C-alpha positions as MATLAB code, in Angstrom:
seq = 'MLVGHAHHVDWLWLALCVPHWLRLRHVLLLTNVDEDEVYWRQKKDDDELEWSHNSTHVISQLAQCFSNAMVGSRSWVIGFFNRYGNKRSGNDKYLDYPLSPLQPNGTYHRLLTSLQEQRLQRLQDRLQVPFDETRTDHQESLRALWHAAFPNIVLRGLISEQWKDMGWQGPNPSTDFRGCGFVSLENLLFFARTYPASFHRLLFKQDGDRATWEYPFAVAGINVSFMLIQMLDLCSAKPKCLPGINFVKLLGEDEEAFDVLYCIAFEMMDAQWLAMHASYMEFNEVLQVTRTQLERELSLEDVHRIQDLPAYNLLYQ';
ca = [
      26.265   -9.621  -13.704;
      22.859   -8.180  -12.891;
      23.902   -4.537  -12.851;
      21.789   -2.557  -15.268;
      19.265   -5.359  -15.801;
      15.850   -4.072  -16.835;
      14.084   -6.060  -14.158;
      14.150   -4.983  -10.541;
      14.940   -7.801   -8.135;
      13.358   -7.144   -4.747;
      15.642   -7.660   -1.762;
      13.200   -9.865    0.081;
      12.834  -11.988   -3.039;
      16.604  -12.422   -2.973;
      16.404  -13.491    0.652;
      13.819  -16.089   -0.277;
      15.630  -17.424   -3.352;
      19.330  -17.447   -2.466;
      20.185  -20.916   -1.002;
      21.300  -21.164    2.593;
      25.027  -21.381    1.929;
      25.973  -18.785    4.546;
      26.468  -19.955    8.124;
      23.850  -18.164   10.205;
      24.478  -16.793   13.668;
      23.448  -18.975   16.585;
      21.803  -16.851   19.251;
      19.486  -17.469   22.141;
      15.904  -17.388   20.827;
      13.174  -15.527   22.683;
      11.190  -18.751   22.884;
      12.673  -21.844   24.515;
      14.964  -23.924   22.316;
      16.176  -27.195   23.831;
      19.538  -28.850   23.311;
      18.194  -31.093   20.569;
      17.137  -28.047   18.560;
      20.588  -26.469   18.987;
      22.207  -29.706   17.800;
      19.825  -29.951   14.840;
      20.469  -26.403   13.699;
      24.268  -26.828   14.055;
      24.175  -30.061   12.043;
      21.962  -28.443    9.399;
      24.366  -25.500    9.053;
      27.376  -27.825    8.745;
      25.667  -29.919    6.067;
      24.635  -26.848    4.115;
      28.104  -25.299    4.362;
      29.580  -28.477    2.861;
      26.923  -28.423    0.161;
      27.778  -24.827   -0.721;
      31.236  -25.875   -1.943;
      29.596  -27.464   -4.939;
      29.788  -24.275   -6.977;
      28.126  -25.753  -10.017;
      25.013  -26.573   -8.022;
      24.956  -23.139   -6.392;
      25.174  -21.399   -9.750;
      22.439  -23.648  -11.115;
      20.126  -22.835   -8.212;
      20.751  -19.108   -8.512;
      20.151  -19.190  -12.238;
      16.844  -20.962  -11.687;
      15.771  -18.386   -9.081;
      16.573  -15.452  -11.339;
      14.850  -17.209  -14.222;
      11.721  -17.631  -12.111;
      11.810  -13.983  -11.120;
      11.643  -12.933  -14.736;
       8.524  -15.043  -15.253;
       6.342  -13.251  -12.722;
       5.858  -12.100   -9.144;
       4.201  -15.362   -8.101;
       7.417  -17.350   -8.225;
       9.235  -15.731   -5.309;
       6.633  -17.004   -2.852;
       5.752  -20.338   -4.453;
       9.352  -21.382   -5.097;
      10.431  -20.983   -1.491;
       7.498  -22.752    0.066;
       7.492  -25.603   -2.415;
      11.066  -26.361   -1.374;
      10.357  -26.226    2.328;
       6.825  -27.581    2.173;
       7.956  -30.726    0.370;
      10.943  -31.417    2.628;
       9.406  -33.117    5.660;
      11.405  -33.950    8.743;
      11.683  -37.527    9.956;
       9.646  -36.609   13.035;
       6.497  -35.737   11.064;
       3.734  -38.288   11.406;
       1.256  -39.089    8.653;
      -1.782  -41.130    9.405;
      -5.399  -41.635    8.548;
      -7.606  -40.397   11.362;
     -11.151  -39.490   12.277;
     -11.618  -35.732   12.376;
     -12.784  -35.992   15.970;
     -11.676  -38.435   18.687;
     -14.277  -40.999   19.653;
     -16.534  -39.750   22.438;
     -18.515  -41.869   24.922;
     -21.647  -40.483   23.330;
     -21.678  -41.671   19.719;
     -24.120  -38.964   18.626;
     -21.849  -36.207   19.909;
     -18.957  -37.785   18.058;
     -20.810  -37.729   14.753;
     -22.002  -34.137   15.198;
     -18.542  -32.865   16.129;
     -16.955  -34.667   13.207;
     -19.484  -33.128   10.863;
     -18.803  -29.660   12.274;
     -15.055  -30.069   11.835;
     -15.483  -31.308    8.284;
     -17.762  -28.421    7.371;
     -15.383  -25.827    8.783;
     -12.377  -27.444    7.149;
     -14.187  -27.430    3.806;
     -15.102  -23.746    4.160;
     -11.491  -22.914    4.972;
     -10.242  -24.886    1.991;
     -12.772  -23.102   -0.225;
     -11.272  -19.803    0.922;
      -7.830  -20.982   -0.131;
      -9.033  -21.486   -3.698;
     -10.085  -17.854   -4.199;
      -7.489  -15.808   -6.126;
      -7.209  -12.088   -5.559;
      -9.104  -10.333   -8.343;
      -8.455   -6.620   -8.613;
     -11.571   -6.241  -10.785;
     -13.913   -7.514   -8.058;
     -15.562   -4.784   -6.015;
     -15.469   -6.766   -2.761;
     -11.748   -7.416   -3.161;
     -11.123   -3.735   -3.852;
     -13.088   -2.788   -0.746;
     -11.109   -5.247    1.376;
      -7.887   -3.692    0.147;
      -9.136   -0.204    0.968;
     -10.269   -1.455    4.395;
      -6.768   -2.758    5.064;
      -5.287    0.637    4.247;
      -7.716    2.459    6.522;
      -7.024   -0.005    9.339;
      -3.284    0.557    8.945;
      -3.323    4.324    8.350;
      -6.684    5.673    9.590;
      -5.593    9.309    9.342;
      -4.060    9.144    5.850;
      -6.221    9.346    2.739;
      -5.466    6.660    0.162;
      -4.981    8.199   -3.266;
      -5.777    5.026   -5.198;
      -5.555    1.247   -5.370;
      -2.417    1.798   -7.412;
      -0.264    4.271   -5.531;
       3.269    4.661   -4.217;
       1.648    4.900   -0.772;
       1.320    1.109   -0.624;
       5.081    0.776   -0.238;
       4.694    2.352    3.209;
       2.843   -0.814    4.282;
       5.543   -3.065    2.895;
       4.276   -4.020   -0.555;
       6.830   -4.539   -3.312;
       5.437   -1.847   -5.580;
       2.583    0.617   -6.082;
       0.087   -2.143   -6.976;
      -0.350   -4.619   -4.088;
      -2.601   -6.858   -6.174;
       0.491   -8.271   -7.913;
       1.839   -9.582   -4.589;
      -1.335  -11.544   -3.842;
      -0.721  -13.848   -6.808;
       1.468  -16.018   -4.614;
      -1.234  -16.856   -2.078;
      -4.607  -15.472   -3.113;
      -7.364  -13.563   -1.392;
      -6.982  -15.444    1.900;
      -3.703  -13.621    2.591;
      -5.535  -10.295    2.384;
      -8.257  -11.684    4.659;
      -5.570  -12.716    7.148;
      -4.024   -9.249    7.221;
      -7.402   -7.576    7.551;
      -8.438   -9.930   10.374;
      -5.162   -9.149   12.159;
      -5.721   -5.393   11.816;
      -9.320   -5.526   13.052;
      -9.004   -8.122   15.822;
      -5.614   -7.265   17.334;
      -4.978   -3.661   16.242;
      -2.316   -3.016   18.873;
      -0.250   -6.000   17.734;
      -0.865   -5.185   14.079;
       0.402   -1.618   14.380;
       3.318   -2.587   16.615;
       4.595   -4.973   13.938;
       3.708   -2.683   11.032;
       5.680    0.216   12.484;
       8.441   -2.011   13.980;
       7.969   -0.470   17.408;
       9.704   -3.117   19.538;
      13.295   -4.171   19.923;
      16.633   -3.360   18.361;
      15.815   -3.466   14.655;
      18.088   -4.308   11.754;
      19.071   -1.740    9.147;
      17.405   -3.924    6.503;
      13.991   -4.832    7.936;
      11.457   -7.230    6.478;
       8.569   -5.476    4.660;
       5.443   -5.991    6.731;
       2.823   -6.794    4.066;
       4.989   -9.125    1.975;
       6.065  -10.949    5.137;
       2.378  -11.363    5.958;
       1.794  -13.203    2.682;
       4.707  -15.489    3.504;
       3.187  -16.283    6.901;
      -0.127  -17.223    5.250;
       1.603  -19.539    2.809;
       3.733  -21.104    5.531;
       0.614  -21.997    7.541;
      -1.128  -23.517    4.526;
       1.895  -25.725    3.893;
       2.507  -26.592    7.539;
      -1.118  -27.627    8.163;
      -1.356  -29.575    4.883;
      -4.518  -27.664    3.995;
      -4.203  -28.317    0.273;
      -4.887  -32.017    0.879;
      -8.464  -33.285    1.039;
      -7.851  -34.093    4.694;
      -4.647  -33.106    6.554;
      -2.520  -36.106    7.523;
       0.419  -34.412    9.221;
       0.299  -34.113   12.996;
       0.084  -30.285   13.115;
      -2.770  -30.401   10.588;
      -4.648  -33.071   12.540;
      -4.385  -31.106   15.766;
      -5.339  -27.889   14.005;
      -8.599  -29.415   12.684;
      -9.534  -30.209   16.288;
      -8.998  -26.537   17.172;
     -11.055  -25.572   14.136;
     -13.927  -27.587   15.593;
     -13.792  -25.346   18.656;
     -13.401  -22.048   16.811;
     -14.095  -21.382   13.134;
     -11.685  -18.431   13.240;
      -8.826  -20.674   14.398;
      -6.870  -20.272   11.146;
      -7.065  -16.473   11.213;
      -6.089  -16.337   14.884;
      -3.253  -18.794   14.266;
      -2.056  -16.458   11.507;
      -1.843  -13.567   13.983;
       0.023  -15.772   16.469;
       2.446  -16.951   13.779;
       3.141  -13.379   12.653;
       3.927  -12.396   16.252;
       6.157  -15.448   16.666;
       8.013  -14.625   13.473;
       8.671  -11.064   14.634;
       9.819  -12.296   18.068;
      12.247  -14.731   16.433;
      13.453  -11.964   14.116;
      14.364   -9.799   17.099;
      15.857  -12.642   19.135;
      18.101  -13.677   16.242;
      19.063  -10.055   15.459;
      18.165  -10.988   11.897;
      18.326   -8.988    8.701;
      16.718   -9.596    5.315;
      19.144  -12.324    4.194;
      18.038  -14.426    7.173;
      14.303  -14.181    6.605;
      14.137  -17.821    5.447;
      15.781  -19.067    8.618;
      13.523  -16.973   10.845;
      10.417  -18.305    9.131;
      11.615  -21.906    9.365;
      12.388  -21.582   13.094;
       8.943  -20.033   13.564;
       7.350  -22.992   11.806;
       9.248  -25.498   13.971;
       8.208  -23.744   17.177;
       4.584  -23.505   16.066;
       4.517  -27.213   15.197;
       5.725  -27.957   18.717;
       3.034  -25.838   20.316;
       0.346  -27.494   18.217;
       1.566  -30.865   19.516;
       1.161  -30.022   23.210;
      -1.326  -32.300   24.955;
      -3.023  -29.530   26.922;
      -3.889  -27.435   23.850;
      -7.615  -27.794   23.222;
      -8.397  -24.274   22.003;
      -6.423  -21.840   19.897;
      -6.111  -19.650   23.006;
      -4.268  -22.491   24.798;
      -1.199  -22.092   22.579;
       1.605  -20.556   24.690;
       2.419  -18.035   21.949;
      -1.145  -16.693   22.035;
       0.069  -14.495   24.895;
       2.217  -12.567   22.398;
      -0.901  -10.945   20.988;
      -1.858   -7.527   22.275;
      -5.589   -7.414   22.914;
];
């Protein structure tokens, strides 16, 4: 039906939009998955397989996805995360809380709370900044990302077919940032500068038995940014989900906690991708499993700093 259509539909966009009506393979994940998780995933697959028999609903969902794609490049990111971001599991806890636990010394408590609030506000301010290809500082950040990724290759322009080598959808990466904004570029640049070995290992797919149809690195990075924003409830005035509450405590210890968590999440996603022997149609599932595992790690009682997360060890220094 779509053969010969004037609009190009990107394969990763298809992976993000097509509903989960295919039964996915169950394999042993690289990270520990307990019996409850195996049961949950099996039950989820069974429910979704039953749902897929409703052909009218499937056709309706597909039509909506293709309709969104024709509107603009923003929809392929926003549509996926709105669906998953709004569907909370019964285990999520929402509560009103002080940003810092009460300390024996009341003065320390007030100072720490203030510090957490200030850092949370600065992070939320970052999330409100759209990518603007006319801004000089945004252009320079994009060039810096290229040079960090390919230090020995001269970039011919901010609009160039070269960008596809990094995993952008087309020759103009600025169109991909519409789904998440400037913070997603900041995340990628932080990853490249702070953990260059990990960054290049994932960029060039150097580890493991890779699928024929691999995820594009840069576009996947934008998805990771958006997943974290949704998971941590950062668009609310004050996060009320348990992962968000615990994250704000980590933010009080390290203002770069969000950027470091991004690098950890990207590594976790790639590890899950390899463990599941996934290909592009399973990108949604890989990202969701990554989110579940990250939520668990953020709930561990002995995590007081971002470096205490077990998955932090995935990063190459």
